[in-house]
């Protein structure tokens, strides 16, 4: 698969996102490990997505869909398809 087509879940670990408990997002993703692997996603912690404010940032690639999570467990709703991306 070409590098730019790899499916990634990027979790921001910047100071603003840490304030929204971004460090707990991977914990919640752990409960969905089988689904993540089945869908072909890789989880990456990144230093900053530069879309600060309003919640912890999670970006889905390819496509660069950006989600703002006010609660870490909302990450499960992204994979279920029941959480809408933030307007960038």
PDB file of C-alpha atoms in Angstrom:
ATOM      1  CA  UNK A   1       0.000   0.000   0.000  1.00  0.00           C
ATOM      2  CA  UNK A   2       1.455   3.438  -0.891  1.00  0.00           C
ATOM      3  CA  UNK A   3       2.673   5.389   2.140  1.00  0.00           C
ATOM      4  CA  UNK A   4       0.076   8.173   1.714  1.00  0.00           C
ATOM      5  CA  UNK A   5      -2.740   5.585   1.662  1.00  0.00           C
ATOM      6  CA  UNK A   6      -1.897   3.967   5.000  1.00  0.00           C
ATOM      7  CA  UNK A   7      -4.860   4.256   7.346  1.00  0.00           C
ATOM      8  CA  UNK A   8      -3.794   6.124  10.467  1.00  0.00           C
ATOM      9  CA  UNK A   9      -5.398   7.294  13.659  1.00  0.00           C
ATOM     10  CA  UNK A  10      -3.307  10.244  14.859  1.00  0.00           C
ATOM     11  CA  UNK A  11      -3.717  11.326  18.470  1.00  0.00           C
ATOM     12  CA  UNK A  12      -2.400  14.746  19.471  1.00  0.00           C
ATOM     13  CA  UNK A  13      -0.265  14.787  22.623  1.00  0.00           C
ATOM     14  CA  UNK A  14       0.236  18.566  22.787  1.00  0.00           C
ATOM     15  CA  UNK A  15      -0.414  20.518  25.987  1.00  0.00           C
ATOM     16  CA  UNK A  16      -3.886  21.686  24.943  1.00  0.00           C
ATOM     17  CA  UNK A  17      -5.015  18.172  24.089  1.00  0.00           C
ATOM     18  CA  UNK A  18      -3.496  16.753  27.271  1.00  0.00           C
ATOM     19  CA  UNK A  19      -5.812  19.115  29.152  1.00  0.00           C
ATOM     20  CA  UNK A  20      -8.686  17.216  27.486  1.00  0.00           C
ATOM     21  CA  UNK A  21      -7.189  13.857  28.642  1.00  0.00           C
ATOM     22  CA  UNK A  22      -5.737  12.908  25.260  1.00  0.00           C
ATOM     23  CA  UNK A  23      -3.441  10.479  27.083  1.00  0.00           C
ATOM     24  CA  UNK A  24      -6.514   8.338  27.851  1.00  0.00           C
ATOM     25  CA  UNK A  25      -7.565   7.978  24.198  1.00  0.00           C
ATOM     26  CA  UNK A  26      -5.144   5.085  23.471  1.00  0.00           C
ATOM     27  CA  UNK A  27      -6.526   3.306  26.551  1.00  0.00           C
ATOM     28  CA  UNK A  28     -10.023   3.405  25.050  1.00  0.00           C
ATOM     29  CA  UNK A  29      -8.696   2.350  21.644  1.00  0.00           C
ATOM     30  CA  UNK A  30      -7.186  -0.705  23.318  1.00  0.00           C
ATOM     31  CA  UNK A  31     -10.662  -2.123  23.789  1.00  0.00           C
ATOM     32  CA  UNK A  32     -11.142  -1.879  20.007  1.00  0.00           C
ATOM     33  CA  UNK A  33      -7.805  -3.397  19.011  1.00  0.00           C
ATOM     34  CA  UNK A  34      -9.351  -6.187  16.929  1.00  0.00           C
ATOM     35  CA  UNK A  35     -11.544  -3.752  14.983  1.00  0.00           C
ATOM     36  CA  UNK A  36      -8.618  -1.376  14.412  1.00  0.00           C
ATOM     37  CA  UNK A  37      -6.472  -4.205  13.055  1.00  0.00           C
ATOM     38  CA  UNK A  38      -9.332  -5.564  10.929  1.00  0.00           C
ATOM     39  CA  UNK A  39      -9.911  -2.124   9.379  1.00  0.00           C
ATOM     40  CA  UNK A  40      -6.167  -1.779   8.725  1.00  0.00           C
ATOM     41  CA  UNK A  41      -5.501   1.271  10.914  1.00  0.00           C
ATOM     42  CA  UNK A  42      -2.267   2.167  12.663  1.00  0.00           C
ATOM     43  CA  UNK A  43      -2.395   4.299  15.828  1.00  0.00           C
ATOM     44  CA  UNK A  44       0.165   7.125  16.068  1.00  0.00           C
ATOM     45  CA  UNK A  45       0.815   9.594  18.871  1.00  0.00           C
ATOM     46  CA  UNK A  46       1.888  12.952  17.414  1.00  0.00           C
ATOM     47  CA  UNK A  47       3.363  15.978  19.170  1.00  0.00           C
ATOM     48  CA  UNK A  48       0.767  18.485  17.923  1.00  0.00           C
ATOM     49  CA  UNK A  49      -1.834  18.666  15.154  1.00  0.00           C
ATOM     50  CA  UNK A  50      -1.992  22.500  15.413  1.00  0.00           C
ATOM     51  CA  UNK A  51      -5.791  22.620  15.690  1.00  0.00           C
ATOM     52  CA  UNK A  52      -5.869  23.531  19.369  1.00  0.00           C
ATOM     53  CA  UNK A  53      -8.964  24.284  21.397  1.00  0.00           C
ATOM     54  CA  UNK A  54     -12.333  22.690  21.960  1.00  0.00           C
ATOM     55  CA  UNK A  55     -11.197  19.171  22.766  1.00  0.00           C
ATOM     56  CA  UNK A  56      -8.466  16.620  22.176  1.00  0.00           C
ATOM     57  CA  UNK A  57      -7.620  16.252  18.477  1.00  0.00           C
ATOM     58  CA  UNK A  58      -7.821  12.929  16.698  1.00  0.00           C
ATOM     59  CA  UNK A  59      -7.154  12.834  12.968  1.00  0.00           C
ATOM     60  CA  UNK A  60      -8.065   9.980  10.667  1.00  0.00           C
ATOM     61  CA  UNK A  61      -5.939   9.540   7.566  1.00  0.00           C
ATOM     62  CA  UNK A  62      -6.089   9.258   4.645  1.00  0.00           C
ATOM     63  CA  UNK A  63      -8.592  12.020   4.227  1.00  0.00           C
ATOM     64  CA  UNK A  64      -7.409  14.032   7.227  1.00  0.00           C
ATOM     65  CA  UNK A  65     -10.773  13.979   9.006  1.00  0.00           C
ATOM     66  CA  UNK A  66     -10.329  15.867  12.281  1.00  0.00           C
ATOM     67  CA  UNK A  67     -12.309  15.079  15.416  1.00  0.00           C
ATOM     68  CA  UNK A  68     -12.424  17.082  18.653  1.00  0.00           C
ATOM     69  CA  UNK A  69     -13.029  14.859  21.656  1.00  0.00           C
ATOM     70  CA  UNK A  70     -14.285  16.346  24.909  1.00  0.00           C
ATOM     71  CA  UNK A  71     -14.231  12.918  26.558  1.00  0.00           C
ATOM     72  CA  UNK A  72     -11.560  10.283  25.743  1.00  0.00           C
ATOM     73  CA  UNK A  73     -14.144   7.512  25.341  1.00  0.00           C
ATOM     74  CA  UNK A  74     -15.685   9.396  22.388  1.00  0.00           C
ATOM     75  CA  UNK A  75     -12.927   7.875  20.250  1.00  0.00           C
ATOM     76  CA  UNK A  76     -15.019   4.689  20.104  1.00  0.00           C
ATOM     77  CA  UNK A  77     -17.778   6.652  18.352  1.00  0.00           C
ATOM     78  CA  UNK A  78     -15.357   7.633  15.573  1.00  0.00           C
ATOM     79  CA  UNK A  79     -14.826   4.001  14.598  1.00  0.00           C
ATOM     80  CA  UNK A  80     -18.551   3.283  14.912  1.00  0.00           C
ATOM     81  CA  UNK A  81     -19.219   6.157  12.514  1.00  0.00           C
ATOM     82  CA  UNK A  82     -21.529   7.972  14.927  1.00  0.00           C
ATOM     83  CA  UNK A  83     -19.277  11.002  15.580  1.00  0.00           C
ATOM     84  CA  UNK A  84     -19.042  13.742  12.969  1.00  0.00           C
ATOM     85  CA  UNK A  85     -15.702  15.380  12.101  1.00  0.00           C
ATOM     86  CA  UNK A  86     -15.022  18.907  13.353  1.00  0.00           C
ATOM     87  CA  UNK A  87     -15.255  21.738  10.858  1.00  0.00           C
ATOM     88  CA  UNK A  88     -11.663  22.772  10.179  1.00  0.00           C
TER      89      UNK A  88
END
